Amino acid sequence: WEVAASESLRKNGFCALRGSPLRADLRARCGLAAEQRLDLLLPRAQARGLDAQKDAFMFRELCKRMHHLRFDIRLPTPWEEKETLPGPSALSEADTGAWAALHAEA
């Protein structure tokens, strides 16, 4: 399952882990960074007239495919040369480092 999880993480950007062998502090930091990114991006989508409750939308930074409240947000991966979202949407160096460490541990 480790190989399958690693491949899913590389290919899809997510994977399911059994019993989460990842450090709790690292999971918490990455979870907070993802929440903060979503809190930044949702108002921007709403400012463009999109209803986050009803509309499906697909942007590079944020997408919602169906009429539910599951959002996909783009976060940095170690194999990308630079941060995926430069400028005001960029993650802090600490958050970028936390994501790199999470990928390394996974």
CSV table of N, CA and C in Angstrom, one decimal:
chain,number,residue,atom,x,y,z
A,1,TRP,N,0.8,-1.2,0.0
A,1,TRP,CA,0.0,0.0,0.0
A,1,TRP,C,0.9,1.3,0.0
A,2,GLU,N,2.1,1.2,0.5
A,2,GLU,CA,3.0,2.3,0.6
A,2,GLU,C,3.3,2.8,-0.8
A,3,VAL,N,3.6,1.9,-1.7
A,3,VAL,CA,3.9,2.2,-3.1
A,3,VAL,C,2.7,2.9,-3.8
A,4,ALA,N,1.5,2.3,-3.6
A,4,ALA,CA,0.3,2.8,-4.2
A,4,ALA,C,0.0,4.2,-3.7
A,5,ALA,N,0.2,4.4,-2.3
A,5,ALA,CA,-0.1,5.7,-1.8
A,5,ALA,C,0.9,6.8,-2.3
A,6,SER,N,2.2,6.4,-2.4
A,6,SER,CA,3.2,7.3,-3.0
A,6,SER,C,2.8,7.7,-4.4
A,7,GLU,N,2.4,6.7,-5.2
A,7,GLU,CA,2.1,7.0,-6.6
A,7,GLU,C,0.9,7.9,-6.7
A,8,SER,N,-0.1,7.6,-5.8
A,8,SER,CA,-1.3,8.5,-5.8
A,8,SER,C,-1.0,9.9,-5.4
A,9,LEU,N,-0.1,10.1,-4.5
A,9,LEU,CA,0.4,11.4,-4.0
A,9,LEU,C,1.1,12.1,-5.2
A,10,ARG,N,1.9,11.4,-5.9
A,10,ARG,CA,2.7,12.0,-7.0
A,10,ARG,C,1.7,12.3,-8.1
A,11,LYS,N,0.9,11.4,-8.5
A,11,LYS,CA,0.0,11.6,-9.7
A,11,LYS,C,-1.2,12.5,-9.4
A,12,ASN,N,-1.9,12.3,-8.3
A,12,ASN,CA,-3.1,12.9,-8.0
A,12,ASN,C,-3.0,14.1,-7.0
A,13,GLY,N,-1.9,14.1,-6.3
A,13,GLY,CA,-1.8,15.2,-5.3
A,13,GLY,C,-2.4,14.8,-3.9
A,14,PHE,N,-2.9,13.6,-3.8
A,14,PHE,CA,-3.4,13.2,-2.5
A,14,PHE,C,-3.3,11.6,-2.4
A,15,CYS,N,-3.4,11.2,-1.2
A,15,CYS,CA,-3.4,9.7,-0.9
A,15,CYS,C,-4.1,9.5,0.4
A,16,ALA,N,-4.4,8.2,0.7
A,16,ALA,CA,-5.0,7.8,2.0
A,16,ALA,C,-3.9,7.1,2.7
A,17,LEU,N,-3.7,7.4,4.0
A,17,LEU,CA,-2.7,6.7,4.8
A,17,LEU,C,-3.3,6.0,5.9
A,18,ARG,N,-2.8,4.8,6.2
A,18,ARG,CA,-3.3,4.0,7.3
A,18,ARG,C,-2.6,4.5,8.6
A,19,GLY,N,-3.3,4.8,9.6
A,19,GLY,CA,-2.8,5.2,10.9
A,19,GLY,C,-1.8,6.4,10.9
A,20,SER,N,-1.8,7.1,9.8
A,20,SER,CA,-1.0,8.3,9.6
A,20,SER,C,0.4,8.2,10.3
A,21,PRO,N,1.4,7.7,9.7
A,21,PRO,CA,2.7,7.7,10.2
A,21,PRO,C,3.4,9.1,10.2
A,22,LEU,N,2.7,10.1,9.7
A,22,LEU,CA,3.3,11.4,9.6
A,22,LEU,C,3.2,12.1,10.9
A,23,ARG,N,4.2,13.0,11.2
A,23,ARG,CA,4.2,13.7,12.5
A,23,ARG,C,2.9,14.6,12.6
A,24,ALA,N,2.4,14.6,13.8
A,24,ALA,CA,1.1,15.3,14.1
A,24,ALA,C,1.3,16.8,13.9
A,25,ASP,N,2.5,17.3,14.3
A,25,ASP,CA,2.7,18.8,14.1
A,25,ASP,C,2.8,19.2,12.7
A,26,LEU,N,3.3,18.3,11.9
A,26,LEU,CA,3.4,18.6,10.4
A,26,LEU,C,2.1,18.5,9.8
A,27,ARG,N,1.3,17.5,10.1
A,27,ARG,CA,-0.1,17.4,9.6
A,27,ARG,C,-0.9,18.6,10.0
A,28,ALA,N,-0.8,19.1,11.2
A,28,ALA,CA,-1.5,20.3,11.7
A,28,ALA,C,-1.1,21.5,10.9
A,29,ARG,N,0.2,21.7,10.7
A,29,ARG,CA,0.7,22.9,10.0
A,29,ARG,C,0.2,22.9,8.6
A,30,CYS,N,0.3,21.8,7.9
A,30,CYS,CA,-0.2,21.7,6.5
A,30,CYS,C,-1.7,21.9,6.4
A,31,GLY,N,-2.4,21.3,7.4
A,31,GLY,CA,-3.9,21.5,7.4
A,31,GLY,C,-4.2,23.0,7.6
A,32,LEU,N,-3.5,23.6,8.5
A,32,LEU,CA,-3.8,25.1,8.7
A,32,LEU,C,-3.4,25.9,7.4
A,33,ALA,N,-2.3,25.5,6.8
A,33,ALA,CA,-2.0,26.2,5.6
A,33,ALA,C,-3.0,26.1,4.5
A,34,ALA,N,-3.6,24.8,4.4
A,34,ALA,CA,-4.6,24.6,3.4
A,34,ALA,C,-5.9,25.4,3.7
A,35,GLU,N,-6.3,25.4,5.0
A,35,GLU,CA,-7.4,26.2,5.4
A,35,GLU,C,-7.2,27.7,5.1
A,36,GLN,N,-6.1,28.2,5.4
A,36,GLN,CA,-5.8,29.6,5.2
A,36,GLN,C,-5.8,29.9,3.7
A,37,ARG,N,-5.3,29.0,2.8
A,37,ARG,CA,-5.4,29.2,1.4
A,37,ARG,C,-6.8,29.2,0.9
A,38,LEU,N,-7.6,28.3,1.4
A,38,LEU,CA,-9.0,28.3,1.0
A,38,LEU,C,-9.7,29.6,1.5
A,39,ASP,N,-9.4,30.0,2.7
A,39,ASP,CA,-10.0,31.3,3.2
A,39,ASP,C,-9.6,32.5,2.4
A,40,LEU,N,-8.5,32.4,1.7
A,40,LEU,CA,-8.0,33.5,0.9
A,40,LEU,C,-8.7,33.4,-0.5
A,41,LEU,N,-8.8,32.2,-1.0
A,41,LEU,CA,-9.3,32.1,-2.4
A,41,LEU,C,-10.8,32.1,-2.6
A,42,LEU,N,-11.6,31.6,-1.6
A,42,LEU,CA,-13.1,31.6,-1.7
A,42,LEU,C,-13.6,33.0,-1.9
A,43,PRO,N,-13.2,34.0,-1.1
A,43,PRO,CA,-13.8,35.3,-1.3
A,43,PRO,C,-13.4,35.9,-2.7
A,44,ARG,N,-12.3,35.5,-3.2
A,44,ARG,CA,-11.9,36.0,-4.6
A,44,ARG,C,-12.9,35.4,-5.6
A,45,ALA,N,-13.2,34.1,-5.4
A,45,ALA,CA,-14.2,33.5,-6.3
A,45,ALA,C,-15.6,34.2,-6.2
A,46,GLN,N,-16.0,34.4,-5.0
A,46,GLN,CA,-17.2,35.1,-4.7
A,46,GLN,C,-17.3,36.5,-5.3
A,47,ALA,N,-16.1,37.2,-5.3
A,47,ALA,CA,-16.0,38.5,-5.8
A,47,ALA,C,-16.2,38.5,-7.3
A,48,ARG,N,-16.0,37.4,-7.9
A,48,ARG,CA,-16.2,37.2,-9.4
A,48,ARG,C,-17.7,36.7,-9.7
A,49,GLY,N,-18.5,36.7,-8.7
A,49,GLY,CA,-19.9,36.4,-8.9
A,49,GLY,C,-20.2,34.9,-8.7
A,50,LEU,N,-19.3,34.1,-8.3
A,50,LEU,CA,-19.5,32.7,-8.1
A,50,LEU,C,-20.1,32.4,-6.7
A,51,ASP,N,-21.0,31.5,-6.7
A,51,ASP,CA,-21.6,31.1,-5.4
A,51,ASP,C,-21.0,29.8,-5.0
A,52,ALA,N,-20.2,29.8,-3.9
A,52,ALA,CA,-19.4,28.6,-3.5
A,52,ALA,C,-20.4,27.5,-3.0
A,53,GLN,N,-21.6,27.8,-2.7
A,53,GLN,CA,-22.6,26.8,-2.3
A,53,GLN,C,-23.1,26.1,-3.5
A,54,LYS,N,-23.3,26.7,-4.6
A,54,LYS,CA,-24.1,26.2,-5.7
A,54,LYS,C,-23.2,26.0,-7.0
A,55,ASP,N,-22.3,26.8,-7.3
A,55,ASP,CA,-21.6,26.8,-8.6
A,55,ASP,C,-20.4,25.8,-8.6
A,56,ALA,N,-20.2,25.2,-9.7
A,56,ALA,CA,-19.0,24.4,-10.0
A,56,ALA,C,-18.1,25.4,-10.7
A,57,PHE,N,-16.8,25.3,-10.3
A,57,PHE,CA,-15.8,26.2,-11.0
A,57,PHE,C,-14.4,25.6,-11.0
A,58,MET,N,-13.6,26.0,-12.0
A,58,MET,CA,-12.3,25.4,-12.1
A,58,MET,C,-11.3,26.5,-12.4
A,59,PHE,N,-10.5,26.9,-11.4
A,59,PHE,CA,-9.4,27.8,-11.6
A,59,PHE,C,-8.1,27.0,-11.3
A,60,ARG,N,-7.0,27.5,-11.7
A,60,ARG,CA,-5.7,26.8,-11.4
A,60,ARG,C,-5.5,26.7,-9.9
A,61,GLU,N,-5.9,27.7,-9.2
A,61,GLU,CA,-5.7,27.7,-7.7
A,61,GLU,C,-6.8,27.0,-6.9
A,62,LEU,N,-8.0,27.0,-7.4
A,62,LEU,CA,-9.1,26.5,-6.7
A,62,LEU,C,-10.1,25.9,-7.6
A,63,CYS,N,-10.7,24.7,-7.3
A,63,CYS,CA,-11.8,24.2,-8.1
A,63,CYS,C,-12.8,23.5,-7.2
A,64,LYS,N,-14.0,23.4,-7.7
A,64,LYS,CA,-15.1,22.7,-7.1
A,64,LYS,C,-15.9,22.1,-8.3
A,65,ARG,N,-15.9,20.8,-8.4
A,65,ARG,CA,-16.4,20.2,-9.5
A,65,ARG,C,-17.9,19.9,-9.5
A,66,MET,N,-18.5,19.8,-8.4
A,66,MET,CA,-19.9,19.4,-8.3
A,66,MET,C,-20.6,20.3,-7.2
A,67,HIS,N,-21.9,20.1,-7.0
A,67,HIS,CA,-22.6,20.9,-6.1
A,67,HIS,C,-22.5,20.3,-4.7
A,68,HIS,N,-21.3,20.4,-4.1
A,68,HIS,CA,-21.1,20.0,-2.8
A,68,HIS,C,-20.0,20.9,-2.2
A,69,LEU,N,-19.6,20.8,-1.0
A,69,LEU,CA,-18.7,21.7,-0.4
A,69,LEU,C,-17.3,21.1,-0.3
A,70,ARG,N,-16.8,20.3,-1.3
A,70,ARG,CA,-15.5,19.9,-1.3
A,70,ARG,C,-14.7,20.7,-2.3
A,71,PHE,N,-13.7,21.4,-1.8
A,71,PHE,CA,-12.9,22.2,-2.7
A,71,PHE,C,-11.5,21.6,-2.9
A,72,ASP,N,-10.9,21.7,-4.1
A,72,ASP,CA,-9.6,21.3,-4.3
A,72,ASP,C,-8.7,22.6,-4.4
A,73,ILE,N,-7.7,22.7,-3.7
A,73,ILE,CA,-6.8,23.8,-3.8
A,73,ILE,C,-5.4,23.4,-4.1
A,74,ARG,N,-4.7,24.1,-4.9
A,74,ARG,CA,-3.4,23.8,-5.4
A,74,ARG,C,-2.4,24.2,-4.3
A,75,LEU,N,-1.6,23.3,-3.9
A,75,LEU,CA,-0.5,23.5,-2.9
A,75,LEU,C,0.8,23.1,-3.5
A,76,PRO,N,1.9,23.5,-3.0
A,76,PRO,CA,3.2,23.2,-3.5
A,76,PRO,C,3.6,21.8,-3.4
A,77,THR,N,4.3,21.3,-4.4
A,77,THR,CA,4.8,19.9,-4.4
A,77,THR,C,6.4,20.0,-4.6
A,78,PRO,N,7.1,19.1,-4.0
A,78,PRO,CA,8.6,19.1,-4.1
A,78,PRO,C,9.1,19.1,-5.6
A,79,TRP,N,8.3,18.5,-6.5
A,79,TRP,CA,8.8,18.3,-7.8
A,79,TRP,C,8.6,19.6,-8.7
A,80,GLU,N,7.9,20.6,-8.2
A,80,GLU,CA,7.7,21.8,-8.9
A,80,GLU,C,8.9,22.8,-8.6
A,81,GLU,N,9.4,23.4,-9.5
A,81,GLU,CA,10.6,24.3,-9.3
A,81,GLU,C,10.3,25.5,-8.5
A,82,LYS,N,9.1,26.0,-8.6
A,82,LYS,CA,8.7,27.2,-7.8
A,82,LYS,C,7.3,27.1,-7.2
A,83,GLU,N,7.0,27.9,-6.3
A,83,GLU,CA,5.7,28.0,-5.7
A,83,GLU,C,4.6,28.1,-6.7
A,84,THR,N,3.5,27.3,-6.5
A,84,THR,CA,2.5,27.3,-7.5
A,84,THR,C,1.7,28.6,-7.6
A,85,LEU,N,1.6,29.4,-6.6
A,85,LEU,CA,0.9,30.6,-6.6
A,85,LEU,C,1.7,31.8,-6.2
A,86,PRO,N,2.4,32.5,-7.1
A,86,PRO,CA,3.2,33.6,-6.7
A,86,PRO,C,2.3,34.8,-6.2
A,87,GLY,N,3.0,35.8,-5.7
A,87,GLY,CA,2.3,37.0,-5.4
A,87,GLY,C,1.5,36.9,-4.1
A,88,PRO,N,0.4,37.6,-4.0
A,88,PRO,CA,-0.4,37.7,-2.7
A,88,PRO,C,-1.0,36.3,-2.3
A,89,SER,N,-1.1,35.4,-3.2
A,89,SER,CA,-1.6,34.1,-2.9
A,89,SER,C,-0.5,33.1,-2.5
A,90,ALA,N,0.7,33.5,-2.5
A,90,ALA,CA,1.8,32.6,-2.2
A,90,ALA,C,1.8,32.2,-0.7
A,91,LEU,N,2.2,30.9,-0.5
A,91,LEU,CA,2.4,30.4,0.9
A,91,LEU,C,3.6,31.0,1.5
A,92,SER,N,3.6,31.1,2.8
A,92,SER,CA,4.8,31.6,3.5
A,92,SER,C,5.9,30.5,3.3
A,93,GLU,N,7.2,30.9,3.5
A,93,GLU,CA,8.3,30.0,3.5
A,93,GLU,C,8.1,28.8,4.4
A,94,ALA,N,7.6,29.1,5.6
A,94,ALA,CA,7.3,28.1,6.6
A,94,ALA,C,6.3,27.0,6.1
A,95,ASP,N,5.2,27.5,5.5
A,95,ASP,CA,4.2,26.6,5.0
A,95,ASP,C,4.7,25.8,3.8
A,96,THR,N,5.5,26.5,2.9
A,96,THR,CA,6.1,25.7,1.8
A,96,THR,C,7.0,24.7,2.3
A,97,GLY,N,7.8,25.0,3.3
A,97,GLY,CA,8.7,24.0,3.9
A,97,GLY,C,8.0,22.9,4.6
A,98,ALA,N,6.8,23.2,5.2
A,98,ALA,CA,6.0,22.1,5.8
A,98,ALA,C,5.5,21.2,4.8
A,99,TRP,N,5.0,21.7,3.7
A,99,TRP,CA,4.5,20.8,2.6
A,99,TRP,C,5.6,20.0,2.0
A,100,ALA,N,6.8,20.5,1.9
A,100,ALA,CA,7.9,19.7,1.3
A,100,ALA,C,8.3,18.6,2.3
A,101,ALA,N,8.3,18.9,3.6
A,101,ALA,CA,8.6,17.9,4.6
A,101,ALA,C,7.5,16.8,4.7
A,102,LEU,N,6.2,17.2,4.5
A,102,LEU,CA,5.1,16.3,4.5
A,102,LEU,C,5.3,15.3,3.3
A,103,HIS,N,5.6,15.8,2.1
A,103,HIS,CA,5.8,15.0,1.0
A,103,HIS,C,7.0,14.0,1.2
A,104,ALA,N,8.1,14.6,1.8
A,104,ALA,CA,9.3,13.7,2.0
A,104,ALA,C,8.9,12.6,3.0
A,105,GLU,N,8.1,12.9,4.0
A,105,GLU,CA,7.8,11.8,5.0
A,105,GLU,C,6.8,10.8,4.4
A,106,ALA,N,5.9,11.3,3.5
A,106,ALA,CA,4.9,10.4,2.9
A,106,ALA,C,5.6,9.5,1.9
